[in-house]
Tab-separated table of C-alpha atoms and ligand atoms in Angstrom:
chain	number	residue	atom	x	y	z
X	104	MET	CA	-19.757	-33.502	87.412
X	105	ARG	CA	-18.866	-34.405	83.834
X	106	ASP	CA	-17.188	-37.821	83.566
X	107	VAL	CA	-15.109	-37.112	80.482
X	108	ARG	CA	-13.980	-33.577	79.610
X	109	ASP	CA	-13.345	-32.601	76.002
X	110	VAL	CA	-9.869	-31.278	76.809
X	111	LEU	CA	-7.542	-31.479	79.801
X	112	ILE	CA	-4.767	-28.863	79.786
X	113	ILE	CA	-1.726	-29.340	82.011
X	114	GLY	CA	-0.264	-25.959	82.977
X	115	ALA	CA	-1.791	-22.491	83.422
X	116	GLY	CA	1.003	-20.473	81.804
X	117	PRO	CA	0.388	-18.234	78.764
X	118	SER	CA	0.438	-21.158	76.288
X	119	GLY	CA	-2.047	-23.373	78.125
X	120	LEU	CA	-4.315	-20.427	78.922
X	121	ALA	CA	-4.300	-19.230	75.290
X	122	ALA	CA	-5.446	-22.708	74.237
X	123	ALA	CA	-8.008	-22.844	77.070
X	124	SER	CA	-9.609	-19.493	76.176
X	125	ARG	CA	-10.018	-20.416	72.548
X	126	LEU	CA	-11.334	-23.937	73.156
X	127	ALA	CA	-13.784	-22.790	75.831
X	128	ALA	CA	-15.004	-19.935	73.619
X	129	ARG	CA	-15.881	-22.586	71.014
X	130	GLY	CA	-17.944	-24.468	73.551
X	131	ARG	CA	-15.409	-27.186	74.364
X	132	ASP	CA	-15.569	-28.519	77.920
X	133	THR	CA	-12.060	-27.485	79.035
X	134	LEU	CA	-10.290	-28.097	82.345
X	135	VAL	CA	-6.891	-26.520	83.129
X	136	LEU	CA	-4.787	-28.150	85.855
X	137	GLU	CA	-2.134	-25.962	87.501
X	138	GLU	CA	0.221	-27.323	90.134
X	139	HIS	CA	0.737	-24.030	91.983
X	140	ASP	CA	-1.864	-22.506	94.295
X	141	VAL	CA	-1.564	-19.059	92.701
X	142	ILE	CA	-1.579	-18.601	88.914
X	143	GLY	CA	1.566	-16.856	87.656
X	144	ARG	CA	3.682	-17.609	90.736
X	145	PRO	CA	6.580	-18.109	91.116
X	146	VAL	CA	7.909	-15.753	88.404
X	147	HIS	CA	11.065	-16.711	86.461
X	148	CYS	CA	10.526	-14.591	83.383
X	149	THR	CA	11.755	-11.091	82.422
X	150	GLY	CA	8.409	-10.399	80.784
X	151	VAL	CA	9.682	-8.594	77.686
X	152	LEU	CA	7.607	-8.946	74.541
X	153	GLY	CA	6.998	-7.002	71.376
X	154	HIS	CA	4.338	-4.332	71.716
X	155	ASP	CA	2.577	-5.521	68.531
X	156	ALA	CA	1.575	-8.696	70.354
X	157	PHE	CA	-0.825	-6.740	72.590
X	158	ALA	CA	-3.129	-5.861	69.708
X	159	GLU	CA	-2.622	-9.142	67.852
X	160	LEU	CA	-3.360	-11.404	70.832
X	161	ASP	CA	-5.523	-8.962	72.814
X	162	LEU	CA	-3.153	-9.116	75.795
X	163	PRO	CA	-3.933	-7.461	79.153
X	164	ARG	CA	-2.497	-3.933	78.927
X	165	ASP	CA	-3.014	-3.240	82.623
X	166	THR	CA	-0.054	-5.553	83.336
X	167	ILE	CA	2.435	-3.389	81.380
X	168	LEU	CA	5.219	-2.038	83.604
X	169	SER	CA	7.141	-0.142	80.936
X	170	ILE	CA	7.517	0.409	77.211
X	171	THR	CA	10.947	0.982	75.701
X	172	ARG	CA	12.379	1.720	72.264
X	173	SER	CA	16.091	1.415	73.009
X	174	ALA	CA	18.731	-1.068	74.093
X	175	THR	CA	22.505	-1.028	74.433
X	176	PHE	CA	24.589	-4.035	73.397
X	177	ARG	CA	28.207	-4.606	74.353
X	178	SER	CA	30.865	-7.261	74.467
X	179	GLY	CA	32.756	-7.906	77.701
X	180	HIS	CA	35.283	-5.134	77.221
X	181	GLY	CA	33.920	-2.734	74.635
X	182	GLU	CA	31.886	0.437	74.487
X	183	PRO	CA	28.120	-0.047	74.236
X	184	VAL	CA	26.306	0.150	70.904
X	185	LEU	CA	22.946	1.904	71.206
X	186	VAL	CA	20.041	0.691	69.062
X	187	GLU	CA	17.032	3.002	69.147
X	188	SER	CA	14.046	2.616	66.910
X	189	GLU	CA	10.580	4.037	66.494
X	190	HIS	CA	9.131	0.742	65.285
X	191	ILE	CA	10.871	-1.826	67.532
X	192	ILE	CA	8.920	-1.408	70.729
X	193	ALA	CA	9.572	-3.701	73.670
X	194	THR	CA	7.041	-4.010	76.458
X	195	VAL	CA	7.856	-5.221	79.967
X	196	VAL	CA	4.958	-6.958	81.716
X	197	ASP	CA	4.376	-8.044	85.282
X	198	ARG	CA	4.301	-11.806	84.639
X	199	GLY	CA	2.340	-12.785	87.762
X	200	PRO	CA	-0.650	-10.491	87.072
X	201	PHE	CA	-0.245	-11.114	83.302
X	202	ASP	CA	-0.860	-14.862	83.737
X	203	ALA	CA	-3.616	-14.168	86.285
X	204	ARG	CA	-5.494	-11.950	83.770
X	205	LEU	CA	-5.167	-14.619	81.078
X	206	ALA	CA	-6.649	-17.124	83.531
X	207	GLU	CA	-9.568	-14.783	84.316
X	208	ARG	CA	-10.279	-14.495	80.607
X	209	ALA	CA	-10.126	-18.256	80.073
X	210	ALA	CA	-12.544	-18.707	82.985
X	211	ALA	CA	-14.843	-16.007	81.572
X	212	ALA	CA	-14.853	-17.918	78.268
X	213	GLY	CA	-16.051	-21.004	80.159
X	214	ALA	CA	-12.884	-22.952	81.025
X	215	GLU	CA	-12.530	-24.428	84.503
X	216	ILE	CA	-9.172	-23.710	86.128
X	217	ARG	CA	-8.089	-25.849	89.030
X	218	THR	CA	-5.057	-24.692	91.049
X	219	GLY	CA	-3.014	-26.789	93.474
X	220	ALA	CA	-3.512	-29.665	91.012
X	221	ARG	CA	-0.176	-31.251	90.172
X	222	VAL	CA	-0.471	-33.942	87.513
X	223	GLU	CA	1.669	-36.954	88.400
X	224	ALA	CA	0.930	-39.313	85.501
X	225	ILE	CA	-0.736	-39.374	82.093
X	226	ASP	CA	-2.216	-42.495	80.534
X	227	VAL	CA	-3.322	-42.416	76.893
X	228	THR	CA	-5.495	-45.232	75.541
X	229	PRO	CA	-7.399	-45.561	72.235
X	230	SER	CA	-10.558	-44.338	74.009
X	231	GLY	CA	-9.206	-41.329	75.931
X	232	VAL	CA	-6.704	-39.755	78.299
X	233	THR	CA	-6.527	-40.216	82.072
X	234	VAL	CA	-4.463	-37.938	84.302
X	235	THR	CA	-3.605	-38.796	87.868
X	236	MET	CA	-2.912	-36.346	90.691
X	237	ARG	CA	-1.686	-37.079	94.177
X	238	ASP	CA	-4.670	-36.132	96.335
X	239	SER	CA	-7.705	-36.358	94.078
X	240	ALA	CA	-9.517	-38.795	91.836
X	241	PRO	CA	-8.155	-39.392	88.305
X	242	LEU	CA	-9.634	-37.212	85.560
X	243	ARG	CA	-10.626	-38.297	82.059
X	244	GLY	CA	-10.531	-36.314	78.842
X	245	ARG	CA	-10.944	-36.913	75.123
X	246	ALA	CA	-7.685	-35.043	74.446
X	247	LEU	CA	-4.822	-33.437	76.335
X	248	VAL	CA	-2.820	-30.245	75.799
X	249	LEU	CA	0.617	-30.461	77.382
X	250	ALA	CA	1.460	-26.890	78.460
X	251	CYS	CA	3.605	-27.637	81.495
X	252	GLY	CA	6.557	-25.432	80.502
X	253	ALA	CA	10.224	-26.369	80.426
X	254	ASN	CA	10.154	-29.747	82.123
X	255	TYR	CA	10.114	-32.811	79.963
X	256	ARG	CA	9.109	-35.798	82.077
X	257	PHE	CA	5.794	-36.207	80.233
X	258	ASN	CA	7.399	-35.525	76.843
X	259	ARG	CA	9.636	-38.526	77.333
X	260	ALA	CA	6.782	-40.768	78.481
X	261	LEU	CA	4.622	-39.704	75.515
X	262	GLY	CA	7.427	-40.116	72.951
X	263	LEU	CA	7.543	-36.396	72.061
X	264	GLY	CA	11.251	-35.984	72.793
X	265	ILE	CA	13.051	-33.091	74.449
X	266	PRO	CA	14.467	-29.853	72.971
X	267	ARG	CA	17.762	-30.451	71.201
X	268	THR	CA	19.151	-27.154	72.448
X	269	HIS	CA	18.745	-25.758	75.919
X	270	VAL	CA	20.594	-23.360	78.207
X	271	GLN	CA	20.614	-22.349	81.852
X	272	SER	CA	19.301	-19.080	83.237
X	273	ALA	CA	19.378	-17.075	86.460
X	274	GLN	CA	17.380	-13.950	87.187
X	275	LEU	CA	16.513	-11.567	90.005
X	276	GLU	CA	14.139	-8.601	90.217
X	277	MET	CA	15.060	-5.813	92.621
X	278	PRO	CA	14.857	-2.072	93.285
X	279	PHE	CA	17.678	-0.647	91.163
X	280	PRO	CA	19.001	2.771	90.130
X	281	SER	CA	17.351	4.124	86.989
X	282	ILE	CA	18.820	2.698	83.727
X	283	PRO	CA	18.173	4.635	80.499
X	284	HIS	CA	17.995	1.627	78.124
X	285	ILE	CA	17.686	-2.153	78.259
X	286	ASP	CA	21.308	-3.242	78.817
X	287	VAL	CA	22.509	-6.429	77.046
X	288	ARG	CA	26.035	-7.839	77.535
X	289	MET	CA	27.822	-10.675	75.764
X	290	GLY	CA	31.152	-12.457	76.020
X	291	ARG	CA	32.508	-15.693	77.466
X	292	ARG	CA	33.318	-14.236	80.886
X	293	ILE	CA	29.827	-12.831	81.394
X	294	ALA	CA	27.619	-15.343	79.570
X	295	PRO	CA	29.195	-18.139	77.488
X	296	GLY	CA	26.804	-19.086	74.683
X	297	GLY	CA	24.278	-16.464	75.758
X	298	PHE	CA	23.963	-12.976	77.182
X	299	ALA	CA	23.293	-11.042	80.369
X	300	TRP	CA	20.672	-8.341	80.732
X	301	ALA	CA	19.305	-5.568	82.892
X	302	VAL	CA	15.733	-4.591	82.059
X	303	PRO	CA	14.546	-1.409	83.788
X	304	PHE	CA	10.952	-0.569	84.756
X	305	MET	CA	8.983	1.280	87.418
X	306	ARG	CA	6.777	-0.018	90.205
X	307	GLY	CA	4.803	3.056	91.167
X	308	GLU	CA	7.404	5.724	91.916
X	309	ALA	CA	10.213	3.219	92.536
X	310	SER	CA	12.819	2.301	89.946
X	311	TYR	CA	13.375	-1.463	89.477
X	312	ALA	CA	15.298	-3.798	87.194
X	313	ARG	CA	15.352	-7.467	86.310
X	314	LEU	CA	18.945	-8.632	86.037
X	315	GLY	CA	19.630	-11.998	84.524
X	316	VAL	CA	21.865	-14.252	82.511
X	317	LEU	CA	21.334	-16.967	79.924
X	318	CYS	CA	24.381	-19.201	79.409
X	319	GLU	CA	25.603	-22.720	78.736
X	320	THR	CA	26.932	-23.529	82.223
X	321	ASP	CA	27.059	-22.267	85.825
X	322	ALA	CA	24.187	-19.782	85.579
X	323	ARG	CA	24.549	-18.725	89.214
X	324	GLY	CA	28.288	-17.991	88.898
X	325	HIS	CA	27.827	-16.042	85.671
X	326	PHE	CA	24.890	-14.188	87.171
X	327	LEU	CA	27.143	-12.957	90.005
X	328	THR	CA	29.809	-11.820	87.506
X	329	ALA	CA	27.287	-9.997	85.330
X	330	PHE	CA	25.534	-8.524	88.344
X	331	GLU	CA	28.740	-7.000	89.648
X	332	ALA	CA	29.617	-5.449	86.269
X	333	ILE	CA	26.155	-3.954	85.778
X	334	ALA	CA	25.744	-2.821	89.399
X	335	ARG	CA	29.161	-1.130	89.307
X	336	GLU	CA	28.209	0.820	86.218
X	337	TYR	CA	24.923	2.126	87.641
X	338	GLY	CA	26.130	2.720	91.198
X	339	ALA	CA	24.172	-0.105	92.883
X	340	PRO	CA	25.500	-2.356	95.704
X	341	LEU	CA	27.804	-4.960	94.138
X	342	THR	CA	26.178	-8.024	95.682
X	343	PRO	CA	22.606	-9.092	94.911
X	344	PRO	CA	20.044	-8.669	97.719
X	345	SER	CA	18.956	-12.321	97.410
X	346	GLU	CA	19.569	-15.486	95.419
X	347	PRO	CA	18.562	-15.439	91.727
X	348	ARG	CA	15.952	-17.879	90.417
X	349	LEU	CA	17.569	-20.620	88.353
X	350	LYS	CA	15.769	-22.274	85.453
X	351	MET	CA	16.452	-24.313	82.353
X	352	LEU	CA	15.390	-22.697	79.072
X	353	PRO	CA	14.617	-24.590	75.845
X	354	LEU	CA	15.982	-23.028	72.645
X	355	GLY	CA	14.455	-25.232	69.969
X	356	PRO	CA	11.491	-27.498	69.220
X	357	VAL	CA	11.061	-31.040	70.498
X	358	LYS	CA	11.164	-33.935	68.007
X	359	LYS	CA	7.392	-33.983	67.515
X	360	THR	CA	4.629	-31.922	69.098
X	361	VAL	CA	1.713	-34.349	68.703
X	362	SER	CA	0.980	-37.954	69.569
X	363	ASP	CA	-2.348	-39.795	69.815
X	364	ARG	CA	-4.809	-37.464	71.647
X	365	VAL	CA	-1.954	-35.181	72.820
X	366	LEU	CA	-0.633	-31.791	71.628
X	367	ALA	CA	2.366	-30.012	73.205
X	368	VAL	CA	2.453	-26.192	73.185
X	369	GLY	CA	4.789	-23.402	74.303
X	370	ASP	CA	7.908	-24.320	76.263
X	371	ALA	CA	6.710	-27.929	76.549
X	372	ALA	CA	7.064	-28.068	72.750
X	373	GLY	CA	10.297	-26.012	72.762
X	374	LEU	CA	8.548	-23.274	70.749
X	375	VAL	CA	10.624	-20.236	71.735
X	376	LYS	CA	12.855	-17.756	69.915
X	377	PRO	CA	16.229	-19.549	69.671
X	378	THR	CA	18.060	-16.203	69.702
X	379	THR	CA	16.755	-15.022	73.092
X	380	GLY	CA	14.696	-17.817	74.669
X	381	GLY	CA	11.651	-15.510	74.621
X	382	GLY	CA	8.621	-17.786	74.559
X	383	ILE	CA	5.489	-15.879	75.584
X	384	TYR	CA	4.534	-14.860	72.044
X	385	TYR	CA	5.263	-18.134	70.227
X	386	GLY	CA	3.775	-20.033	73.165
X	387	MET	CA	0.470	-18.182	72.908
X	388	LEU	CA	0.419	-18.511	69.121
X	389	SER	CA	1.023	-22.245	69.470
X	390	GLY	CA	-1.803	-22.422	72.032
X	391	HIS	CA	-4.139	-20.874	69.459
X	392	PHE	CA	-2.950	-23.163	66.651
X	393	ALA	CA	-3.391	-26.200	68.910
X	394	ALA	CA	-6.909	-25.078	69.874
X	395	ASP	CA	-7.914	-24.596	66.218
X	396	ALA	CA	-6.644	-28.016	65.153
X	397	LEU	CA	-8.042	-29.752	68.223
X	398	ASP	CA	-11.469	-28.165	67.848
X	399	ALA	CA	-11.736	-29.581	64.316
X	400	CYS	CA	-10.483	-33.009	65.444
X	401	LEU	CA	-12.957	-33.096	68.352
X	402	ALA	CA	-15.777	-32.275	65.925
X	403	SER	CA	-14.888	-35.247	63.715
X	404	ASP	CA	-13.861	-37.387	66.709
X	405	ARG	CA	-10.584	-38.191	64.957
X	406	LEU	CA	-7.836	-37.640	67.505
X	407	ASP	CA	-4.984	-39.848	66.322
X	408	GLU	CA	-1.507	-38.432	65.853
X	409	ARG	CA	-1.969	-38.192	62.076
X	410	ASP	CA	-5.169	-36.147	62.556
X	411	LEU	CA	-3.532	-33.782	65.057
X	412	ARG	CA	-0.615	-33.143	62.692
X	413	ALA	CA	-2.646	-30.221	61.318
X	414	TYR	CA	-1.423	-28.378	64.435
X	415	GLU	CA	2.213	-29.202	63.748
X	416	ALA	CA	1.815	-28.176	60.101
X	417	GLN	CA	0.381	-24.823	61.167
X	418	TRP	CA	3.093	-23.859	63.630
X	419	ARG	CA	5.774	-25.046	61.209
X	420	GLU	CA	4.340	-22.826	58.495
X	421	ARG	CA	3.878	-19.754	60.674
X	422	ILE	CA	6.820	-19.781	63.094
X	423	GLY	CA	9.016	-22.581	61.667
X	424	PRO	CA	11.041	-20.311	59.320
X	425	ASP	CA	11.870	-17.910	62.170
X	426	ILE	CA	12.854	-20.765	64.455
X	427	ARG	CA	15.127	-22.253	61.770
X	428	ALA	CA	16.770	-18.881	61.051
X	429	GLY	CA	17.163	-18.255	64.787
X	430	LEU	CA	18.794	-21.657	65.334
X	431	ALA	CA	21.221	-21.061	62.441
X	432	PHE	CA	22.083	-17.606	63.766
X	433	ARG	CA	22.579	-18.936	67.272
X	434	LYS	CA	24.854	-21.726	66.031
X	435	LEU	CA	27.043	-19.149	64.317
X	436	ALA	CA	27.021	-16.757	67.277
X	437	THR	CA	28.106	-19.448	69.743
X	438	ARG	CA	31.128	-20.248	67.537
X	439	LEU	CA	32.383	-16.671	67.819
X	440	GLY	CA	34.949	-16.071	70.520
X	441	ASP	CA	35.146	-12.814	72.455
X	442	ARG	CA	37.383	-11.346	69.736
X	443	GLY	CA	34.706	-12.123	67.170
X	444	ILE	CA	32.008	-10.465	69.274
X	445	ASP	CA	34.286	-7.426	69.753
X	446	ALA	CA	34.838	-7.261	65.980
X	447	LEU	CA	31.102	-7.354	65.326
X	448	MET	CA	30.470	-4.623	67.881
X	449	GLU	CA	33.110	-2.487	66.206
X	450	LEU	CA	31.449	-3.184	62.881
X	451	ALA	CA	28.108	-2.127	64.340
X	452	ARG	CA	29.656	1.179	65.397
X	453	VAL	CA	31.383	2.021	62.124
X	454	ASP	CA	29.814	0.088	59.286
X	455	GLY	CA	26.116	0.695	59.171
X	456	LEU	CA	24.883	-2.401	60.993
X	457	VAL	CA	22.776	-0.336	63.388
X	458	PRO	CA	20.643	1.231	60.612
X	459	LEU	CA	20.309	-2.236	59.074
X	460	LEU	CA	19.073	-3.640	62.380
X	461	LYS	CA	16.704	-0.726	62.898
X	462	ASP	CA	15.267	-1.327	59.468
X	463	LYS	CA	15.012	-5.127	59.539
X	464	ALA	CA	14.578	-6.034	63.191
X	465	ASP	CA	11.174	-6.953	64.549
X	466	PHE	CA	10.811	-7.778	68.207
X	467	ASN	CA	8.753	-10.916	67.688
X	468	TRP	CA	10.123	-12.077	64.340
X	469	HIS	CA	13.906	-12.468	64.122
X	470	ARG	CA	14.292	-14.041	60.685
X	471	GLY	CA	14.469	-10.762	58.738
X	472	ALA	CA	17.245	-9.322	60.897
X	473	ALA	CA	19.159	-12.621	61.037
X	474	LEU	CA	19.100	-13.006	57.238
X	475	ALA	CA	19.969	-9.330	56.640
X	476	LEU	CA	23.000	-9.650	58.934
X	477	LEU	CA	24.098	-12.930	57.371
X	478	ARG	CA	23.913	-11.290	53.911
X	479	HIS	CA	25.835	-8.167	54.962
X	480	PRO	CA	29.324	-8.522	53.364
X	481	ALA	CA	31.296	-6.913	56.215
X	482	PHE	CA	29.382	-8.972	58.785
X	483	ARG	CA	30.136	-12.173	56.868
X	484	ARG	CA	33.831	-11.265	56.575
X	485	ALA	CA	34.082	-10.539	60.306
X	486	VAL	CA	32.347	-13.794	61.232
X	487	ILE	CA	34.444	-15.918	58.886
X	488	SER	CA	37.740	-14.388	60.006
X	489	SER	CA	36.765	-14.745	63.666
X	490	ILE	CA	35.797	-18.407	63.276
X	491	TRP	CA	38.980	-19.271	61.351
X	492	SER	CA	41.403	-17.234	63.473
M	552	FAD	C1	15.035	-16.140	83.177
M	552	FAD	C2	13.976	-16.192	82.100
M	552	FAD	C3	13.623	-15.029	81.439
M	552	FAD	C4	12.666	-15.063	80.421
M	552	FAD	N1	12.329	-13.899	79.812
M	552	FAD	C5	11.412	-13.900	78.828
M	552	FAD	C6	11.024	-12.683	78.202
M	552	FAD	O1	11.506	-11.600	78.548
M	552	FAD	N2	10.105	-12.741	77.207
M	552	FAD	C7	9.545	-13.928	76.805
M	552	FAD	O2	8.731	-13.928	75.868
M	552	FAD	N3	9.886	-15.087	77.395
M	552	FAD	C8	10.792	-15.104	78.400
M	552	FAD	N4	11.121	-16.277	79.014
M	552	FAD	C9	10.482	-17.514	78.564
M	552	FAD	C10	9.045	-17.572	79.066
M	552	FAD	O3	9.033	-17.450	80.467
M	552	FAD	C11	8.425	-18.889	78.640
M	552	FAD	O4	8.692	-19.122	77.275
M	552	FAD	C12	6.908	-18.879	78.858
M	552	FAD	O5	6.606	-18.730	80.214
M	552	FAD	C13	6.324	-20.183	78.332
M	552	FAD	O6	4.971	-20.254	78.668
M	552	FAD	P1	4.301	-21.687	78.875
M	552	FAD	O7	2.873	-21.418	79.174
M	552	FAD	O8	4.650	-22.571	77.743
M	552	FAD	O9	5.039	-22.296	80.151
M	552	FAD	P2	5.083	-21.732	81.639
M	552	FAD	O10	4.895	-20.276	81.668
M	552	FAD	O11	6.317	-22.299	82.236
M	552	FAD	O12	3.807	-22.381	82.327
M	552	FAD	C14	3.753	-23.769	82.593
M	552	FAD	C15	2.809	-23.990	83.762
M	552	FAD	O13	2.626	-25.393	83.943
M	552	FAD	C16	2.600	-25.678	85.331
M	552	FAD	N5	2.960	-27.086	85.507
M	552	FAD	C17	4.156	-27.669	85.249
M	552	FAD	N6	4.108	-28.985	85.520
M	552	FAD	C18	2.843	-29.243	85.960
M	552	FAD	C19	2.183	-30.428	86.397
M	552	FAD	N7	2.812	-31.604	86.437
M	552	FAD	N8	0.887	-30.336	86.774
M	552	FAD	C20	0.235	-29.146	86.740
M	552	FAD	N9	0.820	-27.990	86.353
M	552	FAD	C21	2.112	-28.042	85.952
M	552	FAD	C22	3.630	-24.706	85.894
M	552	FAD	O14	3.423	-24.481	87.269
M	552	FAD	C23	3.366	-23.453	85.071
M	552	FAD	O15	2.418	-22.612	85.673
M	552	FAD	C24	12.058	-16.286	80.046
M	552	FAD	C25	12.391	-17.462	80.721
M	552	FAD	C26	13.334	-17.418	81.744
M	552	FAD	C27	13.682	-18.694	82.478
């Protein structure tokens, strides 16, 4: 048994596993610690990500449940606006098997993955990192990747800070009547400061959907409201078959993503799309950036915070502009009341916003669409009059 591993990774989600695969492939002695007994369980996530990511990140295609090119958007009261596009392709994955495949690949690259291993404490000293678990001996590493998702106990202890913006979520997957498009709903009654969704897909011959809500408060209550509205429309029973899963979602980066010998990736770093909370893609990118920077720092044996800042510089350069644009867009959107959202929906129907979105929107990169909307004169007028009215 090796006494000191090169890298300890806390969390076997997409971000930690992306880092593990890359580090192990470069010959780094990598150990991933996952608190749950089964990788990928329990599932909280809707599993929607841009189809381009499959080629870019070589993602496991056998976990795809459906591929869709269309979504409807509506405010609480209004008619839906349909956005259909040949080049915006959303993919729905089965998150449990998706994470399990990523773990198989990390193991095939040489990483060790230990399940049922909940890290209780982290101690960083000038000579290394020690992690403590409840029922096994402490483990030592030269460096640590914090990939434990949206819980911030270790962030606080390590001085990394917590995301400035976060929201609540509730979601349930169930057999559901067939829905022609992804269905997104906004408005203060349904989802204050967020949105509700129904994402359809098939399991074998059976039609399913994931229904959920992202909002500022009372996720369970808003889930029930949204559920009833969506179920009524598609002829499903009006009460959910079981309780939704509740989870906090970060919507912006933590104060800093590195400290001596430590790098935070994915949700642990708050690296998600601020517009939707989608974090699989940015999380995996950040895992790769962290692995690249860490590999170089391990080679030179320089693992202080200032050395690891190469990681922070890389994610800021690559995904920072989209995160900033997303945060600005979100700030504006949350200041709109229901009347403002209605006005924008009306604008989308009559004033060419849909073609603009089709042209500028990219599933994984939201900056282009956000800037195009903010520059659109009628959009700006509607936003300003809604905020001042
Ligand atoms: C309702 C909902 C819907 C979502 N829908 C989408 C979507 O459609 N598309 C999208 O891209 N994103 C979506 N997201 C966000 C997405 O789920 C996350 O951004 C993504 O899972 C982040 O990956 P991660 O590896 O950083 O963290 P996680 O996937 O959360 O993985 C962290 C892992 O660390 C483990 N862990 C935690 N603490 C410890 C510990 N102390 N010791 C050992 N192990 C530990 C956890 O068990 C977990 O396995 C959604 C989130 C929610 C809540």
